[in-house]
Structure formats: C-alpha cells, structure tokens
Short mmCIF file of N, CA and C in Angstrom, two decimals:
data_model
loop_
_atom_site.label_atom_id
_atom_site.label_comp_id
_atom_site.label_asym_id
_atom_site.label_seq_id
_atom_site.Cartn_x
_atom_site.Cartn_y
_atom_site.Cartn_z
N UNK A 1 4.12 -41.85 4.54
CA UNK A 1 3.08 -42.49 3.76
C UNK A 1 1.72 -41.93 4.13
N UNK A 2 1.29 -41.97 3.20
CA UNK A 2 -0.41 -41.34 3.37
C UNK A 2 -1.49 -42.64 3.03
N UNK A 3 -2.83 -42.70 3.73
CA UNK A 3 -3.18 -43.67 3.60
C UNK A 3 -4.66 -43.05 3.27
N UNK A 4 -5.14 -43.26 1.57
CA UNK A 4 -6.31 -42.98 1.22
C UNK A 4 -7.13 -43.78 0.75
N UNK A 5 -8.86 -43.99 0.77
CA UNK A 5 -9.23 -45.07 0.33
C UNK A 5 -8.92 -46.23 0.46
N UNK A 6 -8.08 -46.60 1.00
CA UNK A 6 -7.35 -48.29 1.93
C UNK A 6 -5.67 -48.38 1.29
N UNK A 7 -5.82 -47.25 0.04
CA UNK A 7 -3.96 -47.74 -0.06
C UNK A 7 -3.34 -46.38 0.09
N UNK A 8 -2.17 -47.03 -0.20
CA UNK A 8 -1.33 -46.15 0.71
C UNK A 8 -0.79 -45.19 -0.55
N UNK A 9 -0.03 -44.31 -0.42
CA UNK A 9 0.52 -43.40 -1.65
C UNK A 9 2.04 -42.51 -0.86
N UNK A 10 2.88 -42.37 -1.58
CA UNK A 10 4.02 -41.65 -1.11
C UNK A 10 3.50 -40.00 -0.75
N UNK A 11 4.18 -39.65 0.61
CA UNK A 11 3.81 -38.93 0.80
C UNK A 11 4.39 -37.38 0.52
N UNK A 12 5.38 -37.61 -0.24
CA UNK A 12 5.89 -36.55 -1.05
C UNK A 12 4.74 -36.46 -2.71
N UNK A 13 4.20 -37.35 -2.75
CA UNK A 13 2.99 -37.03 -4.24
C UNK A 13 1.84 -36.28 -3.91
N UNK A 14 1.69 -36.60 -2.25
CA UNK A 14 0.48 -35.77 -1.47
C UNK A 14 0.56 -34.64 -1.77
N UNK A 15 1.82 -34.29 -1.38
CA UNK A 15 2.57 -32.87 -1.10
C UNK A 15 2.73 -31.78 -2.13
N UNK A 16 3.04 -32.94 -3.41
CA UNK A 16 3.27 -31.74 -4.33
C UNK A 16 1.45 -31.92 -5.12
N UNK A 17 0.64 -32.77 -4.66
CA UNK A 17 -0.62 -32.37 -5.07
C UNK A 17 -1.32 -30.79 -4.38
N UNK A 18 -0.89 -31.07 -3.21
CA UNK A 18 -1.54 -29.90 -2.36
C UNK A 18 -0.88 -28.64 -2.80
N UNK A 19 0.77 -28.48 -3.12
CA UNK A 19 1.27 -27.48 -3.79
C UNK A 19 0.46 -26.79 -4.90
N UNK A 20 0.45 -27.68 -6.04
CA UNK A 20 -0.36 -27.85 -6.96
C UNK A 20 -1.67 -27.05 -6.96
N UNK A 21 -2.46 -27.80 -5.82
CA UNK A 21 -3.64 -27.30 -5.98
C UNK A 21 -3.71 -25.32 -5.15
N UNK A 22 -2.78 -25.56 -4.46
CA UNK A 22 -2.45 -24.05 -3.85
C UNK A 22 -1.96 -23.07 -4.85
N UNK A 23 -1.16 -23.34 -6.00
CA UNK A 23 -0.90 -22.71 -7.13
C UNK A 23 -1.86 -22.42 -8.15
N UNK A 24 -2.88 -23.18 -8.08
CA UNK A 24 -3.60 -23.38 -9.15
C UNK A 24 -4.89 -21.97 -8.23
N UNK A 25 -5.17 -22.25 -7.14
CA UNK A 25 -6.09 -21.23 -6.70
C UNK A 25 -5.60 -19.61 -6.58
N UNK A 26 -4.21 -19.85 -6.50
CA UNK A 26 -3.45 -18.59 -6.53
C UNK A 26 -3.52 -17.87 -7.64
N UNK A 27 -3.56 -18.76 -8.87
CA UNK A 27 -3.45 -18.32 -10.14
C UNK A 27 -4.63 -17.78 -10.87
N UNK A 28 -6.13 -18.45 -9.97
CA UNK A 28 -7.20 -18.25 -10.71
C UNK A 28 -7.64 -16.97 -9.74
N UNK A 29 -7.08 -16.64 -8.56
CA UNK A 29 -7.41 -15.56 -7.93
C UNK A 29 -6.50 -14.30 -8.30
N UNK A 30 -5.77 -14.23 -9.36
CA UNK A 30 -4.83 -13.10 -9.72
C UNK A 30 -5.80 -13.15 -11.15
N UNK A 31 -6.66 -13.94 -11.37
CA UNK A 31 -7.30 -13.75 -12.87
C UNK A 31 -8.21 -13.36 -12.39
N UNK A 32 -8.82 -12.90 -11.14
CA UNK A 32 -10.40 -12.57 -11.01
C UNK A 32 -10.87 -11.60 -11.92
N UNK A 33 -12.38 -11.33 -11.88
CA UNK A 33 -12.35 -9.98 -12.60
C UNK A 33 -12.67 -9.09 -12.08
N UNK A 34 -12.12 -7.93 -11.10
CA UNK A 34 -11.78 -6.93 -10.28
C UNK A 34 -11.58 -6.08 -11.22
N UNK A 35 -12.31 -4.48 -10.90
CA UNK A 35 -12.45 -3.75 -12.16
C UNK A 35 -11.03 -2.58 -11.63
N UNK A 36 -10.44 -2.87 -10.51
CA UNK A 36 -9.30 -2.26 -10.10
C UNK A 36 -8.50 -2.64 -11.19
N UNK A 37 -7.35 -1.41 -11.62
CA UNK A 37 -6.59 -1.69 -11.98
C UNK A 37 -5.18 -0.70 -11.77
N UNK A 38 -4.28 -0.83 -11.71
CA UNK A 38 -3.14 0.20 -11.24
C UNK A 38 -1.90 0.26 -12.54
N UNK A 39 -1.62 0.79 -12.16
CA UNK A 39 0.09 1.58 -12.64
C UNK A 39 1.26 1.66 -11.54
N UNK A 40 2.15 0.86 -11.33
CA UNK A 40 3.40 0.84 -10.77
C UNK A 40 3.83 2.26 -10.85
N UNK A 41 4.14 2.70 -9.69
CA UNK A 41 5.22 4.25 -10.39
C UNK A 41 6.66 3.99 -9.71
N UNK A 42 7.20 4.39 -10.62
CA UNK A 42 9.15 4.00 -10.06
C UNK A 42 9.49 5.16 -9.49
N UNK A 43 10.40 5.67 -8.71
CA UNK A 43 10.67 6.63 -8.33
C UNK A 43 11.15 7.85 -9.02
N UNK A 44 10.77 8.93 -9.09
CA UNK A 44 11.27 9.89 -10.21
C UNK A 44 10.25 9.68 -11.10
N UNK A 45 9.02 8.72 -11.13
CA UNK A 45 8.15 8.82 -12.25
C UNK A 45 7.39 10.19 -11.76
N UNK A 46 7.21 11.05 -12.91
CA UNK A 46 6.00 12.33 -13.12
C UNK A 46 4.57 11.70 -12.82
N UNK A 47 3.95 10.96 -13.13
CA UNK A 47 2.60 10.04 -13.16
C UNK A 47 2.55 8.96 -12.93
N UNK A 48 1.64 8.74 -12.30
CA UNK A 48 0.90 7.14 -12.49
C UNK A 48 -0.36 7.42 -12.04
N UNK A 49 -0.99 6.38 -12.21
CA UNK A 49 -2.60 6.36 -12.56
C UNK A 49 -2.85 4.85 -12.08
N UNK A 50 -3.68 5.37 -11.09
CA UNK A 50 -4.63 3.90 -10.77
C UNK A 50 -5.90 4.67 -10.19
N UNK A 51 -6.89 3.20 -11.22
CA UNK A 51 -8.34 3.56 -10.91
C UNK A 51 -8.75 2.95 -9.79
N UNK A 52 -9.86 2.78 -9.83
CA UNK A 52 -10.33 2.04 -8.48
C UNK A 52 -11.96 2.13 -8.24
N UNK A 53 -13.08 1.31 -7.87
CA UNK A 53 -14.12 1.79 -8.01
C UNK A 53 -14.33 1.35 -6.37
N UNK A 54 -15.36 1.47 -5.79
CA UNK A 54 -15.57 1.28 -4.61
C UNK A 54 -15.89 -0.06 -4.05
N UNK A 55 -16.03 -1.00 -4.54
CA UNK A 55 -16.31 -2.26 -4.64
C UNK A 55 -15.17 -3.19 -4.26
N UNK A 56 -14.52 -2.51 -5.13
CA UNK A 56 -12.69 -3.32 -5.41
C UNK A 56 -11.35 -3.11 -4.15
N UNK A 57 -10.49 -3.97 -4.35
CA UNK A 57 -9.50 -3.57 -3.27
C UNK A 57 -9.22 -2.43 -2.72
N UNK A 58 -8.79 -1.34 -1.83
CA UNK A 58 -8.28 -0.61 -1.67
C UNK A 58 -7.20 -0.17 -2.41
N UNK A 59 -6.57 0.88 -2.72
CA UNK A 59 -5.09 1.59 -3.37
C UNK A 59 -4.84 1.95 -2.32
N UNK A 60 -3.40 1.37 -2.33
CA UNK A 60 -2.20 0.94 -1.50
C UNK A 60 -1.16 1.85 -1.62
N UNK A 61 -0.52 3.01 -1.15
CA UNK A 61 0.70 3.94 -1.65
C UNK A 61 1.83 3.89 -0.62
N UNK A 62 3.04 4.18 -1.38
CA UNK A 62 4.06 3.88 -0.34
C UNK A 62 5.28 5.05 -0.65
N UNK A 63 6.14 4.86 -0.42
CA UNK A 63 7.12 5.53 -1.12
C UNK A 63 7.35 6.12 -2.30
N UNK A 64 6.99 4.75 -3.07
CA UNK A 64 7.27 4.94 -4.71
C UNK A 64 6.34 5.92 -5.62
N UNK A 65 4.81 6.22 -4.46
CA UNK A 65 4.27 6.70 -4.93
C UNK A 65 4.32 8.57 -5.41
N UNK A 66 5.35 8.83 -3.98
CA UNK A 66 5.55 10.30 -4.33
C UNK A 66 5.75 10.56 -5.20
N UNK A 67 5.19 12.10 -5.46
CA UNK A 67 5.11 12.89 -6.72
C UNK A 67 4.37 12.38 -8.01
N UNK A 68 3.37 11.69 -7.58
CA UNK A 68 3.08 11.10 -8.85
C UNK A 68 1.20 11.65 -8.93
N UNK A 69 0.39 11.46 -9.41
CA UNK A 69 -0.89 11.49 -9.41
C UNK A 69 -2.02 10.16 -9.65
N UNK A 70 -2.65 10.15 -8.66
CA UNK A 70 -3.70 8.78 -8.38
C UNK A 70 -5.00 9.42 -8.86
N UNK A 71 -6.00 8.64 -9.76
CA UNK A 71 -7.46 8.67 -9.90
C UNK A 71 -7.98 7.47 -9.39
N UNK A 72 -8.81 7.96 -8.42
CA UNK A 72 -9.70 6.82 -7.99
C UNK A 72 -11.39 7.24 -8.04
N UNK A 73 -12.32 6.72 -7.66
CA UNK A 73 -13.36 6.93 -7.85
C UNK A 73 -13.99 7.26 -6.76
N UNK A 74 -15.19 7.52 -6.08
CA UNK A 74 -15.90 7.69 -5.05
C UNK A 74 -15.63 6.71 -4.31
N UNK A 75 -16.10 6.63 -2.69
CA UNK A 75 -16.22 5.65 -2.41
C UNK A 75 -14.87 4.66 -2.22
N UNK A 76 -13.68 4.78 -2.65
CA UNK A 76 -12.53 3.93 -2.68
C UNK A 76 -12.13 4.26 -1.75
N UNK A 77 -11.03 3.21 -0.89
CA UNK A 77 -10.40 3.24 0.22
C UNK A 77 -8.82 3.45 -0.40
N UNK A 78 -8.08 4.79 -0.22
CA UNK A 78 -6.82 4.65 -0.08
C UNK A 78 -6.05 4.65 0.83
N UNK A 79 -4.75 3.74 0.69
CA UNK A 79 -4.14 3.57 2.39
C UNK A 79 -2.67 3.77 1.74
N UNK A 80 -2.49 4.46 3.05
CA UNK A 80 -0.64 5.61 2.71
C UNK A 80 0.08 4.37 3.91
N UNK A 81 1.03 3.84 3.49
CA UNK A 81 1.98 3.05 4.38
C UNK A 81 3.19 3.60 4.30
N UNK A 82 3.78 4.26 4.78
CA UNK A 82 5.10 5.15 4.73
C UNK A 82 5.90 4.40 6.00
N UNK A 83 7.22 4.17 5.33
CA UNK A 83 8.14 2.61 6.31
C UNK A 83 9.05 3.43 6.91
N UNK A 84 8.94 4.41 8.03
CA UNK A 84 9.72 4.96 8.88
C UNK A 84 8.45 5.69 9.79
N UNK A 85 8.95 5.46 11.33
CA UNK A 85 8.40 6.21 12.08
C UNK A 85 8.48 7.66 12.32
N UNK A 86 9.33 8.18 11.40
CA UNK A 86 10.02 9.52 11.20
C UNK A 86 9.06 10.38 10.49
N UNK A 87 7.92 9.52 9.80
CA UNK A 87 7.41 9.96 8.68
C UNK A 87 6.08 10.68 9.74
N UNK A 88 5.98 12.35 9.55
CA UNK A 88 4.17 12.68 10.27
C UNK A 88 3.37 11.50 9.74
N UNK A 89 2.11 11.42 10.63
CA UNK A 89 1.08 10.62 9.55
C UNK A 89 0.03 11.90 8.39
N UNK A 90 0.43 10.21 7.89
CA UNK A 90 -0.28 11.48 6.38
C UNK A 90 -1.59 11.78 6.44
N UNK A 91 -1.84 13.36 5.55
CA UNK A 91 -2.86 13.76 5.66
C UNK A 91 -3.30 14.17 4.55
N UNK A 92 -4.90 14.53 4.48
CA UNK A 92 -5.15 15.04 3.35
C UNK A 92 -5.35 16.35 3.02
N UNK A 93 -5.05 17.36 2.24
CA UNK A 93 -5.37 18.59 2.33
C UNK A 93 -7.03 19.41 2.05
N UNK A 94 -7.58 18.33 1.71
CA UNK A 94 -8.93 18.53 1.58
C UNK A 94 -10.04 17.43 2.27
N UNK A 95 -10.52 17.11 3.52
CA UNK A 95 -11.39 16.33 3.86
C UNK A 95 -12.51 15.95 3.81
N UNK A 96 -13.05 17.63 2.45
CA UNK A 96 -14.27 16.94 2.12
C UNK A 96 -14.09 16.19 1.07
N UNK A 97 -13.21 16.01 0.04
CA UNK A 97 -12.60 15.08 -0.98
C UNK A 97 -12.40 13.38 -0.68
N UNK A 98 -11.35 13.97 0.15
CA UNK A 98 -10.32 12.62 0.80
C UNK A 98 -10.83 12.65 2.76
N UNK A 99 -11.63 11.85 2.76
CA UNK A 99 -11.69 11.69 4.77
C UNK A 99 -10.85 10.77 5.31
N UNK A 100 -10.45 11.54 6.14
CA UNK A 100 -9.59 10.17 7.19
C UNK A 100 -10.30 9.17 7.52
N UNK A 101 -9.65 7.97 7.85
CA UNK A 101 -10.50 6.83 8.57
C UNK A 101 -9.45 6.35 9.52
N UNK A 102 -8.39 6.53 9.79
CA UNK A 102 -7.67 5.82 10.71
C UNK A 102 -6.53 5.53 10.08
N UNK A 103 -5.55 5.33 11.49
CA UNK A 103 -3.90 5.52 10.60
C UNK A 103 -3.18 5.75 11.94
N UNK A 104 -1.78 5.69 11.84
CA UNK A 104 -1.23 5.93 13.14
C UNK A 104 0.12 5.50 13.09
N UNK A 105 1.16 5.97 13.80
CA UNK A 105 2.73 5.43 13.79
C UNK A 105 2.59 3.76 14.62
N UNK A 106 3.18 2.68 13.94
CA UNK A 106 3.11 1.46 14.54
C UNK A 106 4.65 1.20 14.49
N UNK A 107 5.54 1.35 15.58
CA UNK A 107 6.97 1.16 15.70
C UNK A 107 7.05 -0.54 15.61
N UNK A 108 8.49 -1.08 14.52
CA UNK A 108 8.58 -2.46 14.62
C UNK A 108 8.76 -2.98 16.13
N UNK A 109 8.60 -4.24 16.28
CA UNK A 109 8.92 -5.03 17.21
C UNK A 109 10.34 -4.50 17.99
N UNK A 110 11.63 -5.38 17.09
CA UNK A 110 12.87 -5.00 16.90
C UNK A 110 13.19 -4.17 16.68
N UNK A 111 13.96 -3.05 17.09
CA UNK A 111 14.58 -2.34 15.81
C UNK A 111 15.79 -1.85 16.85
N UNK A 112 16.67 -1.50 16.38
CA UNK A 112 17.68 -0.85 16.87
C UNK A 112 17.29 0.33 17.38
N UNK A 113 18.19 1.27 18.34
CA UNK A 113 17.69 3.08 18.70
C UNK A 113 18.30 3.20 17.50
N UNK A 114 17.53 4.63 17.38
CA UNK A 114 17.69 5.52 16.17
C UNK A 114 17.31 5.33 14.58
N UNK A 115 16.97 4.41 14.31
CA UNK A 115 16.60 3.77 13.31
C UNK A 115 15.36 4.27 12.35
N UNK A 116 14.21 4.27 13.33
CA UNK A 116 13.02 4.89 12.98
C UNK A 116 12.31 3.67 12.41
N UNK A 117 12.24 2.03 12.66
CA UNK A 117 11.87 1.03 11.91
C UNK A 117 10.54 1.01 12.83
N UNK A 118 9.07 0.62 11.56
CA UNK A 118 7.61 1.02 11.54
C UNK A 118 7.39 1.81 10.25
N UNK A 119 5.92 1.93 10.78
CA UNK A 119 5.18 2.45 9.74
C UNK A 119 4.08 2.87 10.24
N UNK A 120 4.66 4.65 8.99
CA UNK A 120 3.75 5.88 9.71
C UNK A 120 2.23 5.55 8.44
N UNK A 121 1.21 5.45 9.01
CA UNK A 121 0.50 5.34 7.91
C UNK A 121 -1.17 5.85 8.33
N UNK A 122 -1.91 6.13 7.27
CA UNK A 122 -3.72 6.65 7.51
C UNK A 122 -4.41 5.89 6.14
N UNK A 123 -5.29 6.05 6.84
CA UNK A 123 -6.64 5.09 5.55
C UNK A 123 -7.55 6.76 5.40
N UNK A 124 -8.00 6.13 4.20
CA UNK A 124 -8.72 7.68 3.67
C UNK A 124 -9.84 6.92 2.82
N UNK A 125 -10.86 7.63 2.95
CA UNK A 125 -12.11 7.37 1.71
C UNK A 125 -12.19 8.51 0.90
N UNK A 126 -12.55 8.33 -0.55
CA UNK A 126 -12.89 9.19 -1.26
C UNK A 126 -14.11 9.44 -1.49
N UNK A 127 -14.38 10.73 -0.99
CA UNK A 127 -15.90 11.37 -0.62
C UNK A 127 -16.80 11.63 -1.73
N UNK A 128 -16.18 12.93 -2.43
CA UNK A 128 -16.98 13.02 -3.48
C UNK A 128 -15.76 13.54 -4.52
N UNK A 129 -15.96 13.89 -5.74
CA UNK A 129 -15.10 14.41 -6.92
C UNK A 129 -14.47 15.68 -6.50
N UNK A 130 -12.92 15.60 -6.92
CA UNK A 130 -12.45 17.04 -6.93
C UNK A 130 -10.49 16.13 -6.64
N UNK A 131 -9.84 17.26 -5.95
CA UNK A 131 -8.67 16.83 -5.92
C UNK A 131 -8.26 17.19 -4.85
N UNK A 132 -7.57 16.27 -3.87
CA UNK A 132 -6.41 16.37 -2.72
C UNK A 132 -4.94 16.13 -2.78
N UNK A 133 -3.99 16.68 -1.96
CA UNK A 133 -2.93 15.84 -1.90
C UNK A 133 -2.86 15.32 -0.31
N UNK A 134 -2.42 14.40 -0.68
CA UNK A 134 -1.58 13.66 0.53
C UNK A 134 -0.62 14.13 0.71
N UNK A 135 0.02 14.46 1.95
CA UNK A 135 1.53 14.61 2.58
C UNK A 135 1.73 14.35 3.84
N UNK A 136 3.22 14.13 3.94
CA UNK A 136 3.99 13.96 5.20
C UNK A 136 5.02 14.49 5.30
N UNK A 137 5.53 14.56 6.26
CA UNK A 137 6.95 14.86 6.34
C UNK A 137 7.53 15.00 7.39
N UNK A 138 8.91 14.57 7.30
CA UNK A 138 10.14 13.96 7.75
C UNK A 138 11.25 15.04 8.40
N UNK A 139 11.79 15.26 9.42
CA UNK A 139 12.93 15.85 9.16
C UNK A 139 14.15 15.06 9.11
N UNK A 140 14.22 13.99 10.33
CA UNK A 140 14.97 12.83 9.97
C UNK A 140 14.93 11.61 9.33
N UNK A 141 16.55 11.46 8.54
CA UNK A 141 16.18 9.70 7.85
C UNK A 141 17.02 9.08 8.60
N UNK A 142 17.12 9.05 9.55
CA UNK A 142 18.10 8.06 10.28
C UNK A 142 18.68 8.88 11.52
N UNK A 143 19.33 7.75 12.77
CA UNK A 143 19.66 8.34 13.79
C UNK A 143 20.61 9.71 13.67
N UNK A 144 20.43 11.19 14.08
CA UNK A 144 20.79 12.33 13.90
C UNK A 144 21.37 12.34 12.36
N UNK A 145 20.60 12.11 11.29
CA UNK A 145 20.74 12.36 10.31
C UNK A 145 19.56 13.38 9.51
N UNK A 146 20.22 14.50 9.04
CA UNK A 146 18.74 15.17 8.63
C UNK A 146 18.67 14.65 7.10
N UNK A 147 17.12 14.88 6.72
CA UNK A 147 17.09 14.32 5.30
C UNK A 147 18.05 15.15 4.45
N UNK A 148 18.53 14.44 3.07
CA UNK A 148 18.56 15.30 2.30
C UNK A 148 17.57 15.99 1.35
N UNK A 149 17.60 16.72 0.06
CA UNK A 149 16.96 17.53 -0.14
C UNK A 149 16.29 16.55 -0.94
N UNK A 150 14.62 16.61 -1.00
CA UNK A 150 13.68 15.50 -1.88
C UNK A 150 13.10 14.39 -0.93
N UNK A 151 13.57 14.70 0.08
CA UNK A 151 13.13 12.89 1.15
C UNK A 151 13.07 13.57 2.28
N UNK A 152 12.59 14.55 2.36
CA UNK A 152 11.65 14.86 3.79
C UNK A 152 10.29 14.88 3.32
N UNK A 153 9.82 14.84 2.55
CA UNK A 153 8.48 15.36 1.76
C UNK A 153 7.48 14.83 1.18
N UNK A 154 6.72 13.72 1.48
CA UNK A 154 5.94 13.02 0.81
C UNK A 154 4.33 14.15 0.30
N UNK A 155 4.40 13.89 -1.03
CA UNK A 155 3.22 14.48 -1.59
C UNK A 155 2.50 13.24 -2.77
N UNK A 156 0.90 13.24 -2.79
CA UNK A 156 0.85 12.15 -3.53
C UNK A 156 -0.42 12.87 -4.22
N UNK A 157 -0.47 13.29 -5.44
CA UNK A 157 -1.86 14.23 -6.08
C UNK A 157 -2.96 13.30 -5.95
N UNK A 158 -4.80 13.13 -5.11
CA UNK A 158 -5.72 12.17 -5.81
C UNK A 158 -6.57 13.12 -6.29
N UNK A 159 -6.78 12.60 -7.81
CA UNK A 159 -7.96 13.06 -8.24
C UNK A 159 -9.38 12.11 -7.87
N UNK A 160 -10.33 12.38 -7.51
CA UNK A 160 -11.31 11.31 -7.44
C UNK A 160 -13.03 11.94 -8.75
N UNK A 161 -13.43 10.93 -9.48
CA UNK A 161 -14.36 10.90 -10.11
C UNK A 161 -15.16 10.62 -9.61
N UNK A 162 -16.41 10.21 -10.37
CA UNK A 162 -17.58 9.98 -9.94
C UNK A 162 -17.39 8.39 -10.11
#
C-alpha cells in the first residue's frame, strides 16, 4: 500500500503509474528533434549512409557496418566497437580527415580461454572534408581458429562534408 495525501492507494496502481510515466518519457525522447539520422546496414549491404552533424549523437559502427560507406559531417564523433579482442584497434587511414581520440582492447570480465570475448574499439573526430577508411584486422575468430575468407578484415568508407 502506498500512502498519498492521507489515503491510501494499491500499490501495484503506483507501479504501473511510474511504468507509464517511464514509457511515456522514453517515447517523447525517441521523438526529439536530433538532426542525426542513420541507415541500418545488414551484412553484405554495398551502402549505407548516415549523416550526422556535430551537435548530435555520435555514429556508432560495429560489425554490420563493414564494407559499407558512412557520411558524416565535420566535427562528428565516430566510434568503431568491434566485439572480439582479436580485432587490431581500428584505425584511420587518413588523420587529417578522421583523428583518433581514444579506443583500446577492453577484455570481458568472464570469458572462457580462447574465446577472444571484449571489445576492440577507437573514437575518431571528423576534422575536415575528404575521405578515410577505417580498418582492422583479425587473424583469429576463435581459439586456434584462423578466420575464414571475408572476416579477418574490417573496412568502413567515411566520407565527411562540411
């Protein structure tokens, strides 16, 4: 029982008020107006495209993103999270484009030997206009397993605008 204003109220009505109101802020914060906007890329996609202005969230890349091509704008923060410690940390091939800011292998808590569980990852700003890629690479995906052919290799094209 909950006791408000002098009476009392079930305290499962509390509960799903506070739900409620936690849904309702969730919902109006996925409506903000953030001039970010992205493109999902599935694996095997040729492209995707996400903008980004400097103001707005960071672009976030992972796996799914290989082989694909990113536009972002000046000024944007992109961050490479690659989910094996196997993975080099990524880099950019051009630093006056794309600058590092920090990044580093963070091994899980748990994990079994051999596994490679963590995440190899770097933060990058986009400097001025032109184009970099991102890469990494792998020789192993698993305990004495070498990759096969396509998954040692992370490459991710950014174009950056003005």
């Amino acid at each position: 029982m909950y006791l408000s204003s002098g009476r009392m109220r079930p305290a499962g009505r509390t509960l799903r008020a506070g739900l409620v109101a936690v849904a309702a802020a969730a919902a109006l914060g996925a409506c903000s107006s953030g001039t970010a906007n992205s493109t999902s890329s599935q694996p095997g996609s040729a492209t995707s495209t996400t903008s980004s202005t400097a103001s707005a969230h960071p672009v976030v890349l992972d796996e799914r993103a290989r082989g694909t091509t990113v536009r972002v704008s000046t000024g944007t923060h992109v961050v490479v999270r690659l989910h094996s410690t196997y993975w080099s940390p990524p880099a950019a091939s051009d630093p006056g484009v794309l600058t590092s800011t920090g990044g580093g292998t963070t091994p899980a808590a748990t994990c079994p030997p051999g596994r490679g569980c963590g995440i190899s990852s770097e933060q990058f700003t986009a400097l001025r206009p032109g184009t970099a890629h991102i890469t990494a690479r792998r020789d192993s995906c698993g305990e004495a397993m070498r990759c096969p052919p396509g998954q040692g290799r992370y490459d991710v094209t950014v174009t950056v605008s003005r």
